């Protein structure tokens, strides 16, 4: 079993829809949770960074962490074609610099 | 302020040759990380370096792979005697501090193709 599980998709939704992306994990030591966006042939770009359980909002993006269920989510409101990319969840434990990534979900927003 | 610079962007090697991948961190960043991304897989941690020191190399294959981050110049990931299974995208990231996940910036990667 992988430490971090993420549905690879692909996921296609119409423009303006709400997108929900999810990851589950097995390592209860994970304390920091991140979502990265990766465009084709580019490096990952940090979208959201959370530490505690609960919700964190930044513009059209909301990150949700449920440590009791070992489940994290990223919601994208009013999705735009420019949101088309691969979304990677990542996590690490306290004091550990290395990130453990999910496999990524490929998202396409249809105009 | 330029971002994390990786070169070359694409590198083609024949089996048995050596591959050298270079990474210049963002200005003011002294912590460098290397990740490998195989097709249909997420990024896998390889090594974490500070200037002149390897801090964590738990993700590095035991043979043929080495990394350095000298006092002057870029960080180098070196793969000796490449095999087809080494074909992947190699990403470098840098941060200004040790526990800098929130300030971790990635380069655009080097796509290594082994013929």
Coordinates of C-alpha atoms in Angstrom, one line a residue:
Chain A
X1 CA 0.0 0.0 0.0
X2 CA 1.3 3.4 -0.9
X3 CA 1.7 6.0 1.8
X4 CA -0.4 8.5 -0.1
X5 CA -3.2 7.5 -2.5
X6 CA -4.6 9.8 -5.1
X7 CA -7.0 9.1 -7.9
X8 CA -5.0 9.8 -11.1
X9 CA -8.1 10.7 -13.1
X10 CA -8.3 12.1 -15.7
X11 CA -11.0 14.4 -14.5
X12 CA -12.9 16.6 -17.0
X13 CA -15.5 19.2 -15.8
X14 CA -17.2 22.1 -17.5
X15 CA -16.0 25.7 -16.9
X16 CA -17.6 27.2 -13.8
X17 CA -18.0 23.9 -12.0
X18 CA -16.7 23.1 -8.5
X19 CA -13.9 20.6 -8.6
X20 CA -13.1 18.3 -5.7
X21 CA -9.7 16.6 -5.5
X22 CA -8.8 14.1 -2.8
X23 CA -5.9 12.2 -1.2
X24 CA -5.8 9.6 1.5
X25 CA -2.8 8.7 3.5
X26 CA -1.7 6.0 5.9
X27 CA 1.2 7.6 7.9
X28 CA -0.3 9.2 11.0
X29 CA 3.0 11.1 11.5
X30 CA 2.2 13.4 8.6
X31 CA 1.6 16.9 10.0
X32 CA 2.0 19.2 7.0
X33 CA -0.2 19.0 3.9
X34 CA 0.3 20.7 0.6
X35 CA -1.4 20.9 -2.8
X36 CA 0.7 21.6 -5.9
X37 CA -0.3 22.4 -9.4
X38 CA 1.8 21.2 -12.2
X39 CA 1.4 22.3 -15.8
X40 CA 2.8 20.1 -18.6
X41 CA 6.6 20.1 -18.8
X42 CA 6.8 22.5 -15.8
X43 CA 7.8 22.1 -12.1
X44 CA 5.2 21.8 -9.4
X45 CA 3.9 25.1 -8.0
X46 CA 2.6 25.4 -4.4
X47 CA -1.1 26.2 -4.2
X48 CA -2.0 25.5 -0.6
X49 CA -0.2 24.7 2.6
X50 CA -2.0 23.6 5.7
X51 CA -0.9 22.3 9.1
X52 CA -4.0 21.5 11.2
X53 CA -7.3 19.8 10.6
X54 CA -9.9 22.1 9.2
X55 CA -10.4 24.3 6.2
X56 CA -8.1 26.9 4.7
X57 CA -9.3 29.2 1.9
X58 CA -7.4 31.2 -0.6
X59 CA -9.4 32.9 -3.4
X60 CA -11.1 30.1 -5.4
X61 CA -9.2 27.4 -3.6
X62 CA -10.1 25.7 -0.3
X63 CA -7.9 23.0 1.3
X64 CA -9.5 20.7 3.8
X65 CA -7.7 18.3 6.2
X66 CA -9.3 15.6 8.3
X67 CA -6.5 14.0 10.3
X68 CA -8.8 11.6 12.0
X69 CA -9.8 10.1 8.7
X70 CA -6.4 10.6 7.1
X71 CA -8.1 12.4 4.2
X72 CA -7.3 15.7 2.5
X73 CA -9.2 17.6 -0.2
X74 CA -8.8 20.5 -2.5
X75 CA -11.8 22.4 -3.8
X76 CA -11.7 24.7 -6.7
X77 CA -14.7 27.0 -7.2
X78 CA -15.7 28.7 -10.4
X79 CA -13.2 26.6 -12.3
X80 CA -11.4 28.2 -15.3
X81 CA -9.7 26.6 -18.4
X82 CA -6.4 27.9 -16.9
X83 CA -7.0 25.5 -14.0
X84 CA -6.3 22.6 -16.4
X85 CA -3.2 20.9 -15.0
X86 CA -2.1 18.0 -12.8
X87 CA -2.8 18.5 -9.1
X88 CA -0.4 16.8 -6.7
X89 CA -1.0 16.4 -3.0
X90 CA 2.1 16.2 -0.8
X91 CA 2.7 15.8 2.9
X92 CA 5.5 15.5 5.5
X93 CA 6.0 14.9 9.1
X94 CA 7.3 17.3 11.7
X95 CA 11.0 18.2 11.3
X96 CA 11.3 16.2 8.1
X97 CA 12.1 18.1 5.0
X98 CA 11.2 15.4 2.4
X99 CA 7.8 15.4 0.9
X100 CA 5.7 12.4 0.1
X101 CA 3.6 13.0 -3.0
X102 CA 0.5 11.5 -4.4
X103 CA 0.6 10.4 -8.0
X104 CA -1.4 13.4 -9.2
X105 CA -4.8 14.0 -10.7
X106 CA -5.0 15.3 -14.2
X107 CA -7.7 17.9 -14.5
X108 CA -9.2 19.4 -17.6
X109 CA -11.7 22.3 -17.5
X110 CA -13.8 22.3 -20.6
X111 CA -14.7 25.8 -21.9
Chain B
X1 CA 14.8 37.3 -8.7
X2 CA 15.2 34.3 -11.0
X3 CA 13.5 31.1 -9.9
X4 CA 15.2 27.7 -9.5
X5 CA 17.2 27.1 -12.7
X6 CA 17.7 23.6 -14.0
X7 CA 19.8 22.6 -17.0
X8 CA 19.7 21.1 -19.4
X9 CA 15.9 20.9 -19.9
X10 CA 16.3 17.8 -22.0
X11 CA 19.2 15.3 -21.9
X12 CA 19.6 12.2 -24.1
X13 CA 22.1 9.6 -23.1
X14 CA 22.9 6.1 -24.4
X15 CA 23.0 3.2 -22.0
X16 CA 26.3 3.2 -20.1
X17 CA 27.0 6.9 -20.4
X18 CA 27.0 9.4 -17.6
X19 CA 24.3 12.1 -17.0
X20 CA 25.0 15.3 -15.1
X21 CA 22.0 17.4 -14.1
X22 CA 22.5 20.9 -12.7
X23 CA 20.4 23.0 -10.4
X24 CA 21.0 26.6 -9.4
X25 CA 18.7 27.5 -6.4
X26 CA 16.9 30.7 -6.0
X27 CA 19.0 33.6 -4.7
X28 CA 19.3 33.4 -0.9
X29 CA 18.4 29.7 -0.8
X30 CA 21.0 27.3 0.7
X31 CA 18.8 24.2 0.8
X32 CA 18.4 22.0 -2.3
X33 CA 16.3 18.9 -2.8
X34 CA 16.2 16.5 -5.7
X35 CA 13.0 14.6 -6.8
X36 CA 12.4 12.1 -9.6
X37 CA 9.2 11.7 -11.4
X38 CA 8.6 8.5 -13.3
X39 CA 5.8 8.3 -15.9
X40 CA 2.4 7.9 -14.2
X41 CA 4.0 8.3 -10.8
X42 CA 4.3 11.1 -8.3
X43 CA 7.5 12.8 -7.4
X44 CA 9.8 10.7 -5.3
X45 CA 12.3 12.3 -2.9
X46 CA 15.9 11.5 -3.7
X47 CA 18.3 13.7 -1.7
X48 CA 18.5 16.9 0.5
X49 CA 21.6 19.0 0.5
X50 CA 22.9 22.1 2.1
X51 CA 26.1 23.8 0.9
X52 CA 28.9 21.3 1.0
X53 CA 26.7 18.8 3.0
X54 CA 24.4 15.9 2.2
X55 CA 21.7 16.0 4.9
X56 CA 19.4 13.2 3.8
X57 CA 20.1 10.8 0.9
X58 CA 17.6 8.1 1.9
X59 CA 15.9 8.3 -1.5
X60 CA 19.0 7.8 -3.6
X61 CA 19.6 4.5 -5.2
X62 CA 22.6 2.8 -3.6
X63 CA 24.6 2.6 -6.8
X64 CA 25.4 4.9 -9.7
X65 CA 23.7 8.0 -8.2
X66 CA 25.5 10.8 -6.4
X67 CA 24.8 14.4 -5.6
X68 CA 26.7 17.4 -4.5
X69 CA 26.2 21.1 -3.6
X70 CA 29.5 22.8 -3.5
X71 CA 30.3 26.0 -1.8
X72 CA 30.4 27.7 -5.2
X73 CA 28.3 26.8 -8.2
X74 CA 25.2 24.8 -8.8
X75 CA 24.1 21.5 -7.2
X76 CA 24.9 18.5 -9.4
X77 CA 23.0 15.2 -9.6
X78 CA 25.2 12.6 -11.3
X79 CA 24.1 9.3 -12.7
X80 CA 26.8 7.0 -13.9
X81 CA 26.3 4.2 -16.4
X82 CA 22.7 5.1 -17.1
X83 CA 20.1 2.5 -17.8
X84 CA 16.7 2.8 -19.5
X85 CA 15.0 2.7 -16.1
X86 CA 16.7 6.0 -15.3
X87 CA 14.5 7.8 -17.9
X88 CA 12.5 10.2 -15.9
X89 CA 12.0 13.9 -15.1
X90 CA 14.3 15.1 -12.4
X91 CA 13.2 18.1 -10.4
X92 CA 15.2 20.3 -8.1
X93 CA 13.7 22.5 -5.4
X94 CA 15.2 25.0 -3.1
X95 CA 14.2 26.7 0.1
X96 CA 15.8 29.4 2.4
X97 CA 15.6 27.4 5.5
X98 CA 15.6 23.8 6.8
X99 CA 11.9 23.4 7.6
X100 CA 10.8 25.3 4.6
X101 CA 8.0 23.3 3.0
X102 CA 6.0 26.5 2.7
X103 CA 8.8 28.2 0.9
X104 CA 9.9 25.4 -1.3
X105 CA 10.2 26.3 -5.0
X106 CA 10.7 23.8 -7.8
X107 CA 12.5 24.2 -11.1
X108 CA 11.1 23.2 -14.4
X109 CA 13.0 19.9 -14.4
X110 CA 15.4 18.0 -16.6
X111 CA 13.8 15.3 -18.8
X112 CA 16.4 12.5 -19.0
X113 CA 15.9 10.0 -21.9
X114 CA 18.1 6.9 -22.0
X115 CA 18.3 5.2 -25.4

